[in-house]
């Protein structure tokens, strides 16, 4: 009985401070259906994006930060398990997004479809040697 009380007290003590730091949850949709309509005008991709990549069945999460620098998109991609990488280029053509990030082993490309609301990208990352991994990026609420 004493062990159960101790376990409950320990859970309470560790949960209460964490609850005070809680933020609104971002729901990451892992699929992208066909867009109902093409975006009107040039979409603005600046902001924070939650990233999910499936690396051979192992989930990999990260944060993509996009801003403007010298009239073009720039930013960083920060995977949870590795060091941040620089976004070398990010271009949009209609509903097609192409992003190139630098890594120690060489450039990695991401080709994706952009949702009509310009709040989600679904596509594949092409790694060194041609390895493909599905990746979804969903913009955080502004």
Coordinates of C-alpha atoms in Angstrom, one line a residue:
X1 CA 0.0 0.0 0.0
X2 CA 2.8 2.4 0.9
X3 CA 4.4 1.8 -2.5
X4 CA 1.2 2.6 -4.3
X5 CA 0.8 5.9 -2.4
X6 CA 4.4 6.8 -3.1
X7 CA 4.0 6.0 -6.8
X8 CA 0.8 8.2 -7.0
X9 CA 2.5 11.0 -5.1
X10 CA 5.5 10.8 -7.5
X11 CA 3.2 10.9 -10.5
X12 CA 1.3 13.9 -9.1
X13 CA 4.5 15.8 -8.3
X14 CA 6.0 15.3 -11.8
X15 CA 2.7 16.0 -13.7
X16 CA 1.7 19.2 -12.0
X17 CA 4.8 21.3 -13.1
X18 CA 4.5 19.8 -16.6
X19 CA 0.9 20.8 -16.9
X20 CA 1.8 24.4 -16.2
X21 CA 4.2 24.4 -19.2
X22 CA 1.7 22.7 -21.5
X23 CA 1.0 24.3 -24.9
X24 CA -1.9 23.8 -27.3
X25 CA -1.3 20.6 -29.1
X26 CA -0.6 20.7 -32.8
X27 CA -2.4 17.9 -34.6
X28 CA -0.1 16.6 -37.4
X29 CA -2.1 15.0 -40.2
X30 CA 0.0 12.3 -41.9
X31 CA -1.9 12.2 -45.1
X32 CA -2.6 14.7 -47.8
X33 CA -5.7 14.2 -49.9
X34 CA -6.2 16.0 -53.2
X35 CA -6.7 19.7 -52.7
X36 CA -10.2 21.0 -53.5
X37 CA -8.9 24.1 -55.1
X38 CA -5.6 25.6 -56.0
X39 CA -4.3 28.4 -53.8
X40 CA -5.1 31.9 -54.9
X41 CA -1.9 33.9 -55.5
X42 CA 1.5 33.1 -54.3
X43 CA 1.4 31.2 -51.0
X44 CA 3.3 32.5 -48.0
X45 CA 5.3 29.6 -46.4
X46 CA 6.9 31.7 -43.7
X47 CA 6.5 30.5 -40.1
X48 CA 7.0 27.4 -38.0
X49 CA 6.2 23.9 -39.4
X50 CA 6.0 20.6 -37.5
X51 CA 7.7 17.9 -39.5
X52 CA 7.2 14.1 -39.5
X53 CA 9.3 11.7 -41.6
X54 CA 9.0 8.0 -41.8
X55 CA 12.6 6.6 -41.9
X56 CA 12.1 2.9 -42.6
X57 CA 9.2 2.6 -40.2
X58 CA 10.9 4.7 -37.5
X59 CA 9.2 8.1 -36.9
X60 CA 11.4 11.1 -37.0
X61 CA 10.1 14.5 -35.8
X62 CA 11.4 18.0 -36.2
X63 CA 10.8 21.7 -36.7
X64 CA 11.1 23.6 -39.9
X65 CA 11.5 27.4 -39.6
X66 CA 11.0 29.4 -42.8
X67 CA 11.5 33.1 -43.3
X68 CA 12.6 35.6 -45.9
X69 CA 16.2 36.5 -46.7
X70 CA 17.3 38.6 -49.6
X71 CA 13.9 38.2 -51.4
X72 CA 13.8 34.4 -51.1
X73 CA 12.8 31.7 -48.6
X74 CA 15.5 30.7 -46.1
X75 CA 15.5 28.8 -42.8
X76 CA 16.5 25.7 -40.8
X77 CA 15.3 22.2 -40.4
X78 CA 15.9 20.9 -36.9
X79 CA 15.3 17.2 -36.5
X80 CA 14.8 16.0 -32.9
X81 CA 17.6 13.4 -33.1
X82 CA 20.3 15.3 -35.1
X83 CA 21.8 18.7 -35.5
X84 CA 20.0 21.5 -37.4
X85 CA 20.5 21.8 -41.2
X86 CA 20.3 24.9 -43.4
X87 CA 17.5 25.3 -46.0
X88 CA 19.6 26.0 -49.1
X89 CA 16.5 26.7 -51.2
X90 CA 12.8 26.5 -51.0
X91 CA 10.7 27.2 -54.1
X92 CA 7.0 27.0 -54.8
X93 CA 5.4 26.5 -58.2
X94 CA 1.6 26.2 -58.1
X95 CA 1.0 23.5 -55.5
X96 CA 4.5 22.0 -55.8
X97 CA 7.2 22.7 -53.2
X98 CA 10.8 21.8 -53.6
X99 CA 13.2 22.2 -50.7
X100 CA 17.0 21.5 -50.6
X101 CA 18.8 21.3 -47.3
X102 CA 22.5 20.9 -46.7
X103 CA 23.9 18.1 -44.7
X104 CA 27.4 16.8 -43.8
X105 CA 27.0 14.0 -46.5
X106 CA 25.6 16.4 -49.1
X107 CA 22.3 18.0 -50.2
X108 CA 19.0 16.3 -49.4
X109 CA 15.9 17.2 -51.4
X110 CA 12.2 17.3 -50.4
X111 CA 9.6 17.3 -53.2
X112 CA 6.0 17.8 -51.9
X113 CA 2.5 18.8 -52.7
X114 CA 1.1 21.9 -51.0
X115 CA -2.4 22.0 -49.6
X116 CA -4.9 24.5 -50.9
X117 CA -4.7 26.4 -47.6
X118 CA -0.9 26.4 -47.8
X119 CA -0.7 24.9 -44.3
X120 CA 0.5 21.3 -45.1
X121 CA 3.1 19.7 -47.4
X122 CA 3.2 16.0 -48.2
X123 CA 5.9 14.4 -50.2
X124 CA 9.2 12.5 -50.1
X125 CA 12.7 13.2 -49.0
X126 CA 15.4 12.0 -51.3
X127 CA 18.5 11.1 -49.3
X128 CA 22.0 10.2 -50.4
X129 CA 22.1 7.3 -52.8
X130 CA 18.5 7.8 -53.8
X131 CA 16.8 6.6 -50.6
X132 CA 13.2 7.9 -50.4
X133 CA 11.4 8.7 -47.1
X134 CA 7.8 10.0 -46.8
X135 CA 7.6 13.4 -45.0
X136 CA 4.8 15.6 -44.0
X137 CA 5.1 19.2 -42.8
X138 CA 2.2 21.0 -41.1
X139 CA 2.3 24.7 -40.3
X140 CA 1.7 25.7 -36.7
X141 CA -1.0 28.2 -36.0
X142 CA 0.2 31.8 -36.3

